[in-house]
Coordinates of C-alpha atoms and ligand atoms in Angstrom, one line a residue:
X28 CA 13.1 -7.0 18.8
X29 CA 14.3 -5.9 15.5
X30 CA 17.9 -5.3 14.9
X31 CA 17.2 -2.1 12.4
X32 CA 16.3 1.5 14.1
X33 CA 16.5 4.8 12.4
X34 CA 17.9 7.7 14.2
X35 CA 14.9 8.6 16.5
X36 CA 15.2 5.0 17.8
X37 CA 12.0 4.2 15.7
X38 CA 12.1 0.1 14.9
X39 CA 12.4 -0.6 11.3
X40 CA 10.7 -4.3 10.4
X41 CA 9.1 -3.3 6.6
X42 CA 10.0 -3.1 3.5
X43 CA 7.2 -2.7 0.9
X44 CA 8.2 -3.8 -2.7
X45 CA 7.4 -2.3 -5.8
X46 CA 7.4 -5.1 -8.6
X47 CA 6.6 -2.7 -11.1
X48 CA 5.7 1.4 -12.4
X49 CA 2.9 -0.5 -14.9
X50 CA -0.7 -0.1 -13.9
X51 CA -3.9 -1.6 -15.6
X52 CA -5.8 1.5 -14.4
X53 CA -5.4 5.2 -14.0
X54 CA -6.6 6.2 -10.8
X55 CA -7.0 9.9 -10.1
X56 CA -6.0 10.1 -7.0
X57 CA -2.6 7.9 -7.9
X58 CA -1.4 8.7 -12.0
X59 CA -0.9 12.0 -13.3
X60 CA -3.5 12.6 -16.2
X61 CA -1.0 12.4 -18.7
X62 CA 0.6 9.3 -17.4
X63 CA 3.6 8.3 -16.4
X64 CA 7.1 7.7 -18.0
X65 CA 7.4 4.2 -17.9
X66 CA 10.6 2.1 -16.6
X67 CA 12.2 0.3 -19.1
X68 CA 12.9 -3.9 -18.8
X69 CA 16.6 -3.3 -17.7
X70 CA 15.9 -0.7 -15.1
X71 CA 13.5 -3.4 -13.5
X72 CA 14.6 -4.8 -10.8
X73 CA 14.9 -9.1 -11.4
X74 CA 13.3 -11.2 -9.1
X75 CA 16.9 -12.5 -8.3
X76 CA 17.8 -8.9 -7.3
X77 CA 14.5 -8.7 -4.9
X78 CA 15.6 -11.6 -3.4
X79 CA 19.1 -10.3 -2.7
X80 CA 17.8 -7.1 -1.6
X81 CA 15.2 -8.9 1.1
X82 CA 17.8 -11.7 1.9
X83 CA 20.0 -8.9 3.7
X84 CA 17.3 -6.5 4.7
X85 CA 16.1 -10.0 6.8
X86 CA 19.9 -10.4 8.2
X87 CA 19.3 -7.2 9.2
X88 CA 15.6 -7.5 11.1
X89 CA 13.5 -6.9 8.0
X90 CA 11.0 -9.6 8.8
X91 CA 7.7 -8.2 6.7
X92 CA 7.1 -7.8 3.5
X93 CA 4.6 -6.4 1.0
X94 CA 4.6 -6.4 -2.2
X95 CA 2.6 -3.9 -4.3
X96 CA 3.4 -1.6 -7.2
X97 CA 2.0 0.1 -10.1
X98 CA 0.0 -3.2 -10.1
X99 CA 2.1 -5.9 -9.4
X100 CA -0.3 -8.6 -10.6
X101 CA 0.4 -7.2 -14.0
X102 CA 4.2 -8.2 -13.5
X103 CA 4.4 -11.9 -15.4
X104 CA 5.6 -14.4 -12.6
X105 CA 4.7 -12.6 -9.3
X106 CA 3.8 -15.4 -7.5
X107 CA 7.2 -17.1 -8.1
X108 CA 8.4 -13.9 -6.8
X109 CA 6.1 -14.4 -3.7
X110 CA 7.3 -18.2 -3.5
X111 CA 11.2 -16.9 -3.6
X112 CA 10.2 -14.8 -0.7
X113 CA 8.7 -17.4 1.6
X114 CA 11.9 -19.6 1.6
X115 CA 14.0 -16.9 3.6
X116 CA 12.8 -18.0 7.0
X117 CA 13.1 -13.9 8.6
X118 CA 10.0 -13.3 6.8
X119 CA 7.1 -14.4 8.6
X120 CA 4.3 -11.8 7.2
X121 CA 4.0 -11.3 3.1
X122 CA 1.6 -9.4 1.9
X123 CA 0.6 -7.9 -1.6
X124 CA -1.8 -4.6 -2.3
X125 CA -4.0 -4.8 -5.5
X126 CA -6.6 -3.0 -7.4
X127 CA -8.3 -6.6 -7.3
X128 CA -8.9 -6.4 -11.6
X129 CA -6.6 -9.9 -12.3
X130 CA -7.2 -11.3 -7.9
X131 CA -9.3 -14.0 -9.6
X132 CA -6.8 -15.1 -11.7
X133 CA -4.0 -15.8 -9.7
X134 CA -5.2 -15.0 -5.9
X135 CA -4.9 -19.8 -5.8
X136 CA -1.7 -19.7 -6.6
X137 CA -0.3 -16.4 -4.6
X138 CA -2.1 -18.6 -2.1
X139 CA 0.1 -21.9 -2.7
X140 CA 3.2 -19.7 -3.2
X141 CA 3.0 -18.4 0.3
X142 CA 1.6 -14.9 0.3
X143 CA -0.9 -14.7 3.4
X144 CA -3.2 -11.6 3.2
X145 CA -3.7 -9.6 0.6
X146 CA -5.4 -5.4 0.5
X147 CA -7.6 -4.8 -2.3
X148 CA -8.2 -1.3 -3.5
X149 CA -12.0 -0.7 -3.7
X150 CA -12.9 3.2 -3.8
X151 CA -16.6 2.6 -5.2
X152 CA -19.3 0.1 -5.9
X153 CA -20.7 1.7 -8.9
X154 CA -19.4 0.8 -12.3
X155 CA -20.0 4.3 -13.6
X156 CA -18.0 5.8 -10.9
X157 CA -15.2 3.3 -11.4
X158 CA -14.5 4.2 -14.8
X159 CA -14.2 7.9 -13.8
X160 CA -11.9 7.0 -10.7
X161 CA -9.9 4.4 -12.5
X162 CA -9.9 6.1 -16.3
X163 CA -10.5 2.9 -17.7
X164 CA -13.3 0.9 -19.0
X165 CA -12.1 -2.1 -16.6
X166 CA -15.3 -4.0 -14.7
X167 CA -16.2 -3.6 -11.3
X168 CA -17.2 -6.6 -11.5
X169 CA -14.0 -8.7 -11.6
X170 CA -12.9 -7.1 -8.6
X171 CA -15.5 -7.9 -6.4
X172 CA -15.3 -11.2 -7.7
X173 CA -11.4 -11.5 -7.2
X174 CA -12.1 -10.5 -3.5
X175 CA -14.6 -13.5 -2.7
X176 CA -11.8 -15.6 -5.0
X177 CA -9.2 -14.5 -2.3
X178 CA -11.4 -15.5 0.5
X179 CA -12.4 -18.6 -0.6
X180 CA -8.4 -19.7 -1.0
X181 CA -7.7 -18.4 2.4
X182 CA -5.7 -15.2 1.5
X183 CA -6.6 -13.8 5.4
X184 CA -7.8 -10.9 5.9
X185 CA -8.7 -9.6 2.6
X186 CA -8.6 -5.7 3.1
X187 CA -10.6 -3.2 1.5
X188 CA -9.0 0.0 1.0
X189 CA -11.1 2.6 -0.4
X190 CA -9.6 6.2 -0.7
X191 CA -12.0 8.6 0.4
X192 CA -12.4 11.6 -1.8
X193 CA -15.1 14.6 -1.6
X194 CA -17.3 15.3 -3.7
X195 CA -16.2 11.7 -6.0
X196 CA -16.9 8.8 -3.6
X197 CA -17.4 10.3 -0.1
X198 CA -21.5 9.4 -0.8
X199 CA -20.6 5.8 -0.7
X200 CA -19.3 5.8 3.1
X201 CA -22.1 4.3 4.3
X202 CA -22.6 1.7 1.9
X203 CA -18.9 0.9 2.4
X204 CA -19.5 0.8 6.2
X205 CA -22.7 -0.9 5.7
X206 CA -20.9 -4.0 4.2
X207 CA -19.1 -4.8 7.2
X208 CA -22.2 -5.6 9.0
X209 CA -23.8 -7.6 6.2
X210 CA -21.2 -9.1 4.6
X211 CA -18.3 -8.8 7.1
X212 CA -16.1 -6.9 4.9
X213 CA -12.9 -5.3 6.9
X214 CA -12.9 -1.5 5.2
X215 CA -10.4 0.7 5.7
X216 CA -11.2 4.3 4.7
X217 CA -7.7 6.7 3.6
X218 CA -7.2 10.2 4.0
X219 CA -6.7 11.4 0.4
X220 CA -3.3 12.9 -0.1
X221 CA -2.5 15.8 -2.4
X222 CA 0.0 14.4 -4.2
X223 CA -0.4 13.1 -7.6
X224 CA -3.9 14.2 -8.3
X225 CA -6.3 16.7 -10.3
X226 CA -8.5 16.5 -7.3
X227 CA -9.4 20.0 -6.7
X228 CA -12.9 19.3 -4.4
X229 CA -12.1 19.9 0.0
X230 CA -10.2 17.3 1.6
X231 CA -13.1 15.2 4.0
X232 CA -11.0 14.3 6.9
X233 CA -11.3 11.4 9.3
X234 CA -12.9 12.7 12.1
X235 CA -15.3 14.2 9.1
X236 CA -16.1 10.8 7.9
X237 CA -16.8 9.4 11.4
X238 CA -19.4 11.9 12.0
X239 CA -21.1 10.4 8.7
X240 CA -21.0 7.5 9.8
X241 CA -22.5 7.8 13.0
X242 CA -25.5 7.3 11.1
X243 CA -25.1 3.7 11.4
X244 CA -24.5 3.8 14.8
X245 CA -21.7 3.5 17.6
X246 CA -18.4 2.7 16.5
X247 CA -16.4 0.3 19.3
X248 CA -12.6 0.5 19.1
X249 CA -11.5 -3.3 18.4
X250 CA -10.2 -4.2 21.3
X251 CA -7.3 -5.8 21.8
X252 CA -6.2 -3.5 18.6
X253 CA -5.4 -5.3 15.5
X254 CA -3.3 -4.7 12.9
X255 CA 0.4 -3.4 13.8
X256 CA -0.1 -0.5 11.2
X257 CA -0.9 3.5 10.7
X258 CA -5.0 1.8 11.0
X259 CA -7.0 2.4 14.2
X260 CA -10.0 -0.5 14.1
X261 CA -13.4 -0.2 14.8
X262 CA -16.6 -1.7 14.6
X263 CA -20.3 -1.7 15.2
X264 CA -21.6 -3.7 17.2
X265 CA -23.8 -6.2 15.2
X266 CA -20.6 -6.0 12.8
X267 CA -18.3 -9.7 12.2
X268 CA -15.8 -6.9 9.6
X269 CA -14.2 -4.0 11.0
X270 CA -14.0 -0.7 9.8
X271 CA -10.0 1.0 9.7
X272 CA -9.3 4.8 9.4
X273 CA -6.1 6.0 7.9
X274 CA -5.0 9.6 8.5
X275 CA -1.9 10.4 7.0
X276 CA -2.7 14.0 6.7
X277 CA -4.9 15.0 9.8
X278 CA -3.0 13.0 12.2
X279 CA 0.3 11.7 10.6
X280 CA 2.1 8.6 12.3
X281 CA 5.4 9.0 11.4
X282 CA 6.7 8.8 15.1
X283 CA 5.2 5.2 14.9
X284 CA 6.5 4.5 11.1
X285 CA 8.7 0.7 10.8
X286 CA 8.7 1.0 7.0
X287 CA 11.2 1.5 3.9
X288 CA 10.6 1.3 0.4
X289 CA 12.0 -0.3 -2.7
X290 CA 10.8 0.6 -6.0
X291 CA 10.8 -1.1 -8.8
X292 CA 14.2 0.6 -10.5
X293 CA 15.9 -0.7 -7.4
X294 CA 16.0 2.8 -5.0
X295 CA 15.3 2.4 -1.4
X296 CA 13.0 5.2 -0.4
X297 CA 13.4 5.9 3.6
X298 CA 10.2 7.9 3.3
X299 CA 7.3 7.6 1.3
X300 CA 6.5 11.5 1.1
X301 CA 10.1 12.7 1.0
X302 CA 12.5 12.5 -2.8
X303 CA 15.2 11.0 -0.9
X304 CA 16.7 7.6 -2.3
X305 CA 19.8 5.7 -1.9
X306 CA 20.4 3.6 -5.2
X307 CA 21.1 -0.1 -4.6
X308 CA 20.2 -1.5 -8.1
X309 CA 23.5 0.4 -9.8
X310 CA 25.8 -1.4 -6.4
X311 CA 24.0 -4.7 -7.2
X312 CA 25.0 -5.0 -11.0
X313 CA 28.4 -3.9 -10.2
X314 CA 28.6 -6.6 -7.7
X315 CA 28.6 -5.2 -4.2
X316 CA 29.0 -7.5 -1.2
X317 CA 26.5 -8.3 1.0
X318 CA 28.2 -6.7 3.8
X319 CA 27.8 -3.7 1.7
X320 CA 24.5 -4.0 1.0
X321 CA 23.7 -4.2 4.3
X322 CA 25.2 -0.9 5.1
X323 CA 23.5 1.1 2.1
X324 CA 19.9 -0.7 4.1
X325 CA 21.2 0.8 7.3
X326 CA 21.7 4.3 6.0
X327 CA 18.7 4.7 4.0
X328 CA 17.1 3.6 7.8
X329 CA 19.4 6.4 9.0
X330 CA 18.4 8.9 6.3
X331 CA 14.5 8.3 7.7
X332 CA 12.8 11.8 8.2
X333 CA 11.0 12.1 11.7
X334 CA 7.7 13.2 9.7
X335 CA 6.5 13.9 6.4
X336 CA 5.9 17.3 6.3
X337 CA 2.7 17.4 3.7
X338 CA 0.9 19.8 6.6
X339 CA 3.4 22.3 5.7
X340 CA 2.7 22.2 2.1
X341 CA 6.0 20.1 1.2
X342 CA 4.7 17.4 -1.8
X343 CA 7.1 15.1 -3.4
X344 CA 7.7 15.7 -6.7
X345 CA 10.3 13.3 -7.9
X346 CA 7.1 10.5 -8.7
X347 CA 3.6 9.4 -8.4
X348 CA 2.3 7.0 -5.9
X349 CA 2.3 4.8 -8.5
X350 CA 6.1 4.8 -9.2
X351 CA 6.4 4.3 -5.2
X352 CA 4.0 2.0 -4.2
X353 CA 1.4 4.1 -1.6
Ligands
SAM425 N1 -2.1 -1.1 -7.8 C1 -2.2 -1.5 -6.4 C2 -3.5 -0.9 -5.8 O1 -4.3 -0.4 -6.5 O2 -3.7 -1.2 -4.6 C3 -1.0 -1.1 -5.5 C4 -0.4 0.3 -5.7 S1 -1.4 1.6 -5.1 C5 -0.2 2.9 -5.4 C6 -1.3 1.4 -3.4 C7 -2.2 2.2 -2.5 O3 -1.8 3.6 -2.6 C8 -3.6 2.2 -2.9 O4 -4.3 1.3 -2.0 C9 -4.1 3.6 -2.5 O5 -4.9 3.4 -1.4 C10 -2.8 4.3 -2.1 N2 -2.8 5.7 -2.7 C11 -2.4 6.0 -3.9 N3 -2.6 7.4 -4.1 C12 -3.1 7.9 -3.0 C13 -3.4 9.2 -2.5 N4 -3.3 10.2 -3.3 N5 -3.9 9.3 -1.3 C14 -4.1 8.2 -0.5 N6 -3.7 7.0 -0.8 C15 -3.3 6.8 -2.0

């Protein structure tokens, strides 16, 4: 049982860490088209300050962890990061999201630093389509290779996460779904949300893309569940992957949220769709205790919304997914 709840007597266990605002890619569903103001080197948090921030959220009953970005694999040093990380003894589940691009090149020794799964962004499986989602002329390629890399060094699961977009990727469902019969790939398909994007096409709801994929045939709930996230698991039957849906807009699970976030100029964010932030970077360099550090982590938990409230037409304006982390 953890020892953090917010003030609807909602458990909070997870804290996702932004290592960085940079991104190797411009997605356009994540970065505004004309970029983003980037964070300077001094207004980065240092690794040492990550560690001070986790070491007391862990006092606290912070036990996991994932670390994600911009795209942290871009950040020099992650893994030592990852390997600082492992050492407190609280955390017993660190995790990193990815685009994938650099997953070849360092998913051995996020591996032998101590992260244990990892979730790969993967919103098509044509090159051409790629370059328009990510506004790059990165290669497809090197992220499907980095997701057979992480297999084959035992990052477990790898995750697929693919954002599902009308009208830009929402063809490629099936072939999406498709893979976790033939390949066993555990997809995860995401409501898109309107925040950061030039996306003008409808929004294709979950219970929208399960009527696609009905094609396929009869999804079967996972059962017992998996995951301890917003996902709800399925599968089909001749299927070894599983197939997660994500709803943050049709069905929101904010009654159910156990999260906080820290970005990467040292704010913790109670809520990922609201512009509140208590500052613990400015406390930090000034030399706070950790008893006080402690209690600036309990009121951001205190300062956690009940819901987001993006049904009502409330978006966040204060920064792009990016700059938070998703
Ligand atoms: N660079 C890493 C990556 O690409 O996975 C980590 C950061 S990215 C902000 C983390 C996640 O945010 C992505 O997996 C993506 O699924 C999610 N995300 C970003 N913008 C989104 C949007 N508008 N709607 C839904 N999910 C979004």
């Amino acid at each position: 049982m953890t020892g953090l709840s917010d003030s609807f007597q909602r458990p909070i266990n997870y804290l996702r860490i932004s290592v960085t605002d940079r991104c190797n890619l411009r997605c356009i569903y994540c970065m505004p088209s004309e970029g983003i103001y980037l964070l300077s080197h001094q207004d980065i948090l240092t690794y040492e300050e990550i560690y001070t921030i986790v070491k007391a959220a862990t006092e606290l009953g912070i036990n996991k962890l994932r670390i994600t970005g911009g795209e942290p694999l871009v950040r020099s040093g992650v893994s030592k990061l990852i390997e600082m990380l492992a050492q407190i003894d609280a955390t017993d589940d660190i995790s990193l999201t990815t685009n994938g691009s650099l997953l070849r090149r360092y998913a051995a020794e996020l591996k032998s630093a101590g992260l244990q799964r990892v979730n790969v962004s993967l919103d098509t499986l044509k090159q051409d389509k790629f370059e328009f989602i990510t506004r790059t002329n990165n290669n497809l390629g090197d992220v499907l290779d980095g997701i057979e890399v992480a297999k084959s060094v035992g990052l477990n699961p790898v995750k697929l996460n693919m954002v599902v977009m009308s009208g830009v990727n929402d063809d490629e469902l099936l072939d999406f779904a498709t893979k976790t019969i033939s390949e066993g790939w555990h997809v995860r398909f995401i409501e898109f949300m309107p925040v950061t994007s030039t996306i003008t096409s409808p929004f294709l709801s979950v219970s929208d893309m399960r009527k696609r994929l009905e094609q396929l045939g009869e999804l079967e709930p996972c059962l017992p569940s998996v995951g301890n996230g917003p996902a709800k698991y399925f599968r089909f039957p001749q299927a070894k992957g599983t197939i997660g849906f994500i709803t943050p807009v049709s069905e929101h699970f904010c009654f159910h949220c156990n999260r906080l976030r820290l970005t990467a100029d040292g704010k913790l964010r109670p809520c990922l769709l609201s512009e509140d932030e208590i500052d613990l970077k400015q406390p930090l360099r000034s030399g706070i205790s950790l008893v006080g550090l402690k209690q600036l982590i309990e009121e951001a938990v205190l300062r956690k919304p009940l819901r987001h409230r993006l049904a009502e037409g409330y978006i966040p304006k204060d920064r792009p997914f990016c700059q938070v982390g998703g």
